[in-house]
Amino acid sequence: MTLPTHDGLTVAVLGPGGVGGLLAALLARAGHRVICLAGESTAGTLRATGISVRSGRFGDFTVPVEADTELREPVDACLVAVKHTALDAALTRVPPSALGDGLLVPLLNGVEHPEHLRERYRPDHVAPAVIRVESTRTAPGMIEHGTDFAEVDLTGDPVPQDRLTALARALSDAGITARVLTDEAATLWAKLAFLAPMALLTTRHGLPMGELRTRHRDELTALAEESAAVSRACGGPGDAVASLARYDSFPAATKSSMQRDAEAGRPLELDAIGGALLRAAQWHGVPVPVAARVVRELREAGH
């Protein structure tokens, strides 16, 4: 496909799957230069056909992008959209020397990865982000966005605020609801405290949210309360009642991404979500018997 000229940011996207592919396509459509980083086969497909998106909110469109197997030049930001289970292998595509002065923006679940990334990249260039979206890659370069929202919270305690603001503006101009939050721990724990009960229990019981919240209501409530307590101990928000209200608002057929990974036989982010919750609970002396049991049962089941 013919690539247009760009006057905006240059953004690399490591892992152009459901989430990364959607962000890459929206940024490219908004006039930014986008370089997708993936394996040779996927990179070749993206170079030839671009990224096609089907979305009720953003419409159906195809947009050209650049693609490579490794970052070879400085960029303004590199969005990391792989899962924890693939993180270390994927990072070989982003040499610190090539990233230059660019921000590294991990869109990962969990709370422990920023410290890991700051051992490899400049600490003041690692800008953790939280994304709320349901988006699926059906084939290389083919993205289906299944929700009427796409929201990103950018943070990073040591990261210059003007850098975060510039990226948030670019995301907002592309149609994504983006904001900058000043408390990194609170931002990451707000996501994990909400995500953990849903991810762990939908996967443990193999049920969508509609059945889970009725058939296993007591267990869901207990785990929401435990997660909220750990979040509060770690400096984050913790409101189990609000979490339960959000679970109740989801369509009955909603599945967590961890559940979908289990159904597809893919590795689970069990340690990044459940393991991180248990480690934080132990560190702060917060009792989490339901979380400990569910994580143990998932591990015993081979996850």
Coordinates of C-alpha atoms in Angstrom, one line a residue:
M1 CA 0.0 0.0 0.0
T2 CA 1.1 3.6 -0.6
L3 CA 2.2 5.3 2.6
P4 CA 1.2 8.9 3.1
T5 CA 3.5 11.6 4.5
H6 CA 3.1 12.5 8.2
D7 CA 3.3 15.7 10.2
G8 CA 2.4 14.1 13.6
L9 CA 4.2 11.8 15.9
T10 CA 6.1 8.7 15.0
V11 CA 4.8 5.8 17.0
A12 CA 6.0 2.2 17.1
V13 CA 3.5 -0.5 18.1
L14 CA 5.0 -3.7 19.5
G15 CA 2.4 -6.4 19.0
P16 CA -0.2 -5.2 16.4
G17 CA -2.9 -7.7 17.6
G18 CA -6.4 -6.8 18.9
V19 CA -5.3 -3.9 21.0
G20 CA -2.1 -2.8 19.3
G21 CA -3.6 -3.2 15.8
L22 CA -6.6 -1.0 16.7
L23 CA -4.4 1.8 18.2
A24 CA -2.0 1.6 15.2
A25 CA -4.8 1.9 12.7
L26 CA -6.5 4.8 14.5
L27 CA -3.2 6.7 14.9
A28 CA -2.3 6.1 11.3
R29 CA -5.7 7.3 10.2
A30 CA -5.2 10.5 12.2
G31 CA -2.1 11.3 10.3
H32 CA 0.7 9.9 12.5
R33 CA 3.5 7.7 11.3
V34 CA 3.1 4.2 12.6
I35 CA 5.6 1.4 12.6
C36 CA 4.3 -2.0 13.6
L37 CA 6.8 -4.4 15.1
A38 CA 6.0 -8.1 14.6
G39 CA 7.3 -11.4 13.2
E40 CA 8.3 -11.5 9.5
S41 CA 5.1 -13.0 8.3
T42 CA 2.8 -10.5 10.1
A43 CA 5.1 -7.6 9.2
G44 CA 5.0 -8.6 5.5
T45 CA 1.2 -8.8 5.5
L46 CA 0.9 -5.4 7.2
R47 CA 3.3 -3.8 4.6
A48 CA 1.3 -5.3 1.8
T49 CA -2.3 -4.7 3.0
G50 CA -2.2 -2.4 6.0
I51 CA -4.6 -2.8 8.9
S52 CA -8.4 -3.2 8.4
V53 CA -10.7 -2.3 11.3
R54 CA -14.3 -3.2 11.8
S55 CA -15.9 -1.1 14.5
G56 CA -19.3 0.2 15.5
R57 CA -17.7 3.3 17.0
F58 CA -14.9 4.1 14.6
G59 CA -16.4 2.7 11.4
D60 CA -14.9 0.2 8.9
F61 CA -11.7 1.3 7.3
T62 CA -8.3 0.2 6.0
V63 CA -5.1 2.2 6.5
P64 CA -1.5 1.7 5.4
V65 CA 1.2 1.3 8.1
E66 CA 4.9 0.6 8.1
A67 CA 6.0 -2.7 9.6
D68 CA 9.3 -4.3 10.6
T69 CA 10.6 -7.1 12.7
E70 CA 12.7 -4.7 14.8
L71 CA 12.8 -1.0 15.7
R72 CA 15.7 0.5 13.7
E73 CA 15.2 4.3 14.4
P74 CA 14.1 6.6 17.2
V75 CA 10.4 7.2 17.7
D76 CA 8.3 9.5 19.9
A77 CA 6.7 6.5 21.6
C78 CA 6.6 2.7 21.5
L79 CA 3.3 1.2 22.5
V80 CA 3.8 -2.3 24.0
A81 CA 0.7 -4.3 23.3
V82 CA 1.8 -7.8 23.9
K83 CA 0.8 -9.9 26.8
H84 CA 3.0 -10.7 29.8
T85 CA 3.6 -14.2 28.6
A86 CA 5.3 -12.9 25.5
L87 CA 6.9 -9.7 26.9
D88 CA 10.5 -10.7 27.3
A89 CA 10.7 -12.3 23.8
A90 CA 8.9 -9.3 22.2
L91 CA 11.3 -6.8 23.8
T92 CA 14.1 -8.0 21.7
R93 CA 12.4 -6.2 18.9
V94 CA 12.9 -2.9 20.7
P95 CA 16.7 -2.4 21.5
P96 CA 17.1 0.4 24.0
S97 CA 19.6 2.1 21.7
A98 CA 17.1 2.2 18.9
L99 CA 14.3 3.6 21.1
G100 CA 16.4 6.8 21.6
D101 CA 14.5 9.4 23.5
G102 CA 11.1 7.8 22.9
L103 CA 8.7 6.8 25.6
L104 CA 8.1 3.1 26.2
V105 CA 4.3 2.7 26.9
P106 CA 3.4 -0.7 28.2
L107 CA -0.4 -1.5 27.9
L108 CA -0.1 -4.5 30.1
N109 CA -2.3 -5.9 32.8
G110 CA -0.7 -6.1 36.3
V111 CA 1.4 -3.8 38.5
E112 CA 4.9 -5.3 38.5
H113 CA 6.1 -4.8 34.9
P114 CA 7.1 -1.1 35.2
E115 CA 10.0 -2.0 37.5
H116 CA 11.0 -4.8 35.2
L117 CA 11.0 -2.5 32.2
R118 CA 12.9 0.2 34.0
E119 CA 15.8 -2.2 34.5
R120 CA 16.1 -2.4 30.7
Y121 CA 15.1 1.1 29.5
R122 CA 15.6 4.6 30.9
P123 CA 13.3 4.8 34.0
D124 CA 12.0 8.2 33.1
H125 CA 11.0 7.0 29.7
V126 CA 8.8 4.1 30.9
A127 CA 5.2 5.3 30.9
P128 CA 2.8 2.6 32.0
A129 CA -0.7 2.9 30.6
V130 CA -4.0 1.2 31.3
I131 CA -6.4 0.5 28.4
R132 CA -10.1 -0.4 28.5
V133 CA -11.3 -1.9 25.3
E134 CA -12.5 -5.2 23.7
S135 CA -10.7 -5.7 20.4
T136 CA -9.7 -8.9 18.6
R137 CA -7.3 -9.7 15.8
T138 CA -9.1 -12.2 13.6
A139 CA -6.2 -12.5 11.2
P140 CA -2.9 -10.5 10.6
G141 CA -4.0 -7.0 9.9
M142 CA -7.7 -7.7 10.6
I143 CA -9.1 -6.1 13.7
E144 CA -12.7 -6.3 15.2
H145 CA -13.4 -3.7 17.8
G146 CA -16.4 -5.0 19.8
T147 CA -17.2 -2.2 22.3
D148 CA -18.4 1.3 22.0
F149 CA -15.4 2.6 24.0
A150 CA -11.6 2.7 23.8
E151 CA -10.1 4.4 26.8
V152 CA -6.4 4.9 27.8
D153 CA -5.0 6.2 31.0
L154 CA -1.3 7.3 30.7
T155 CA 0.9 7.6 33.8
G156 CA 4.5 7.3 34.9
D157 CA 5.8 9.0 38.1
P158 CA 9.2 9.8 36.7
V159 CA 8.1 10.7 33.2
P160 CA 7.9 14.3 32.1
Q161 CA 4.3 15.4 32.1
D162 CA 4.6 17.2 28.8
R163 CA 5.6 14.0 27.1
L164 CA 2.5 12.2 28.5
T165 CA 0.3 15.1 27.5
A166 CA 1.5 15.1 23.9
L167 CA 0.8 11.4 23.5
A168 CA -2.6 11.7 25.2
R169 CA -3.4 14.5 22.8
A170 CA -2.4 12.3 19.8
L171 CA -4.6 9.4 21.1
S172 CA -7.5 11.7 21.7
D173 CA -7.3 13.3 18.2
A174 CA -7.4 9.7 16.9
G175 CA -10.7 9.1 18.6
I176 CA -9.5 7.3 21.8
T177 CA -10.5 8.7 25.2
A178 CA -7.1 9.4 26.7
R179 CA -6.1 11.2 29.9
V180 CA -2.9 11.6 32.0
L181 CA -3.0 10.5 35.6
T182 CA -0.4 11.5 38.1
D183 CA -0.3 8.5 40.5
E184 CA 1.2 5.5 38.8
A185 CA 0.5 3.0 41.6
A186 CA -3.2 4.1 41.9
T187 CA -3.7 4.0 38.2
L188 CA -2.4 0.4 37.8
W189 CA -4.1 -0.9 40.9
A190 CA -7.4 0.6 39.9
K191 CA -7.3 -1.7 36.8
L192 CA -5.9 -4.8 38.6
A193 CA -8.4 -4.6 41.5
F194 CA -11.3 -4.6 39.0
L195 CA -9.8 -7.0 36.5
A196 CA -8.6 -9.8 38.8
P197 CA -11.9 -11.1 40.2
M198 CA -13.4 -11.1 36.7
A199 CA -10.4 -12.7 35.0
L200 CA -9.8 -15.3 37.6
L201 CA -13.3 -16.5 38.2
T202 CA -14.5 -16.5 34.5
T203 CA -11.5 -18.7 33.8
R204 CA -11.8 -20.9 36.9
H205 CA -15.5 -21.7 36.2
G206 CA -15.5 -21.4 32.4
L207 CA -18.5 -19.1 32.5
P208 CA -19.4 -15.8 30.9
M209 CA -20.1 -12.9 33.2
G210 CA -23.9 -13.3 33.1
E211 CA -23.8 -16.8 34.6
L212 CA -20.8 -16.1 36.9
R213 CA -22.4 -13.2 38.6
T214 CA -25.6 -15.2 39.4
R215 CA -24.3 -18.7 40.0
H216 CA -21.1 -17.7 41.9
R217 CA -22.2 -14.3 43.3
D218 CA -20.8 -14.9 46.8
E219 CA -17.4 -15.9 45.5
L220 CA -17.3 -12.9 43.1
T221 CA -18.2 -10.6 45.9
A222 CA -15.6 -12.0 48.3
L223 CA -12.9 -11.8 45.6
A224 CA -13.9 -8.2 44.7
E225 CA -13.6 -7.3 48.4
E226 CA -10.2 -8.9 48.8
S227 CA -8.9 -7.2 45.6
A228 CA -10.1 -3.9 46.8
A229 CA -8.4 -4.3 50.2
V230 CA -5.1 -5.1 48.6
S231 CA -5.4 -2.1 46.3
R232 CA -6.0 0.2 49.2
A233 CA -3.0 -1.2 51.0
C234 CA -0.9 -0.5 47.9
G235 CA -2.1 3.1 47.6
G236 CA -4.8 2.5 45.0
P237 CA -8.6 2.9 45.1
G238 CA -10.6 0.0 46.4
D239 CA -14.4 -0.1 46.0
A240 CA -15.8 -3.6 45.8
V241 CA -19.4 -2.3 45.5
A242 CA -18.5 -0.2 42.4
S243 CA -16.7 -3.2 40.9
L244 CA -19.7 -5.4 41.3
A245 CA -21.9 -2.7 39.8
R246 CA -19.7 -2.7 36.7
Y247 CA -19.7 -6.5 36.5
D248 CA -23.5 -6.3 36.6
S249 CA -23.6 -3.8 33.8
F250 CA -21.7 -6.1 31.3
P251 CA -23.6 -8.0 28.7
A252 CA -24.3 -11.5 29.9
A253 CA -22.1 -13.1 27.2
T254 CA -19.0 -11.1 28.2
K255 CA -15.8 -13.2 28.7
S256 CA -12.5 -12.1 30.1
S257 CA -9.4 -12.1 27.9
M258 CA -7.9 -14.7 30.3
Q259 CA -10.9 -16.9 29.8
R260 CA -10.6 -16.6 26.0
D261 CA -6.9 -17.4 26.2
A262 CA -7.7 -20.6 28.3
E263 CA -10.4 -21.6 25.7
A264 CA -7.8 -21.2 22.9
G265 CA -5.1 -23.1 24.7
R266 CA -2.9 -20.0 25.0
P267 CA -0.7 -19.2 28.0
L268 CA -2.5 -17.3 30.7
E269 CA -1.4 -14.1 32.4
L270 CA -2.2 -15.9 35.7
D271 CA 1.0 -14.8 37.4
A272 CA 0.8 -11.2 36.2
I273 CA -2.7 -10.9 37.6
G274 CA -3.4 -13.5 40.3
G275 CA 0.3 -13.9 41.3
A276 CA 0.8 -10.2 41.6
L277 CA -2.3 -9.8 43.7
L278 CA -1.1 -12.6 46.1
R279 CA 2.4 -11.2 46.4
A280 CA 1.1 -7.7 47.2
A281 CA -1.3 -9.2 49.8
Q282 CA 1.5 -11.1 51.5
W283 CA 3.8 -8.0 51.5
H284 CA 1.1 -5.9 53.2
G285 CA -0.4 -8.6 55.4
V286 CA -3.8 -8.5 53.8
P287 CA -5.7 -11.9 54.0
V288 CA -6.9 -13.1 50.6
P289 CA -8.1 -16.7 51.1
V290 CA -10.5 -16.7 48.1
A291 CA -7.9 -15.3 45.8
A292 CA -5.3 -17.8 47.1
R293 CA -7.6 -20.7 46.5
V294 CA -8.7 -19.7 43.0
V295 CA -5.1 -19.1 41.9
R296 CA -4.1 -22.4 43.3
E297 CA -6.9 -24.2 41.6
L298 CA -6.1 -22.6 38.3
R299 CA -2.4 -23.6 38.6
E300 CA -3.4 -27.2 39.6
A301 CA -5.5 -27.3 36.4
G302 CA -2.4 -26.7 34.4
H303 CA -2.6 -23.0 33.9

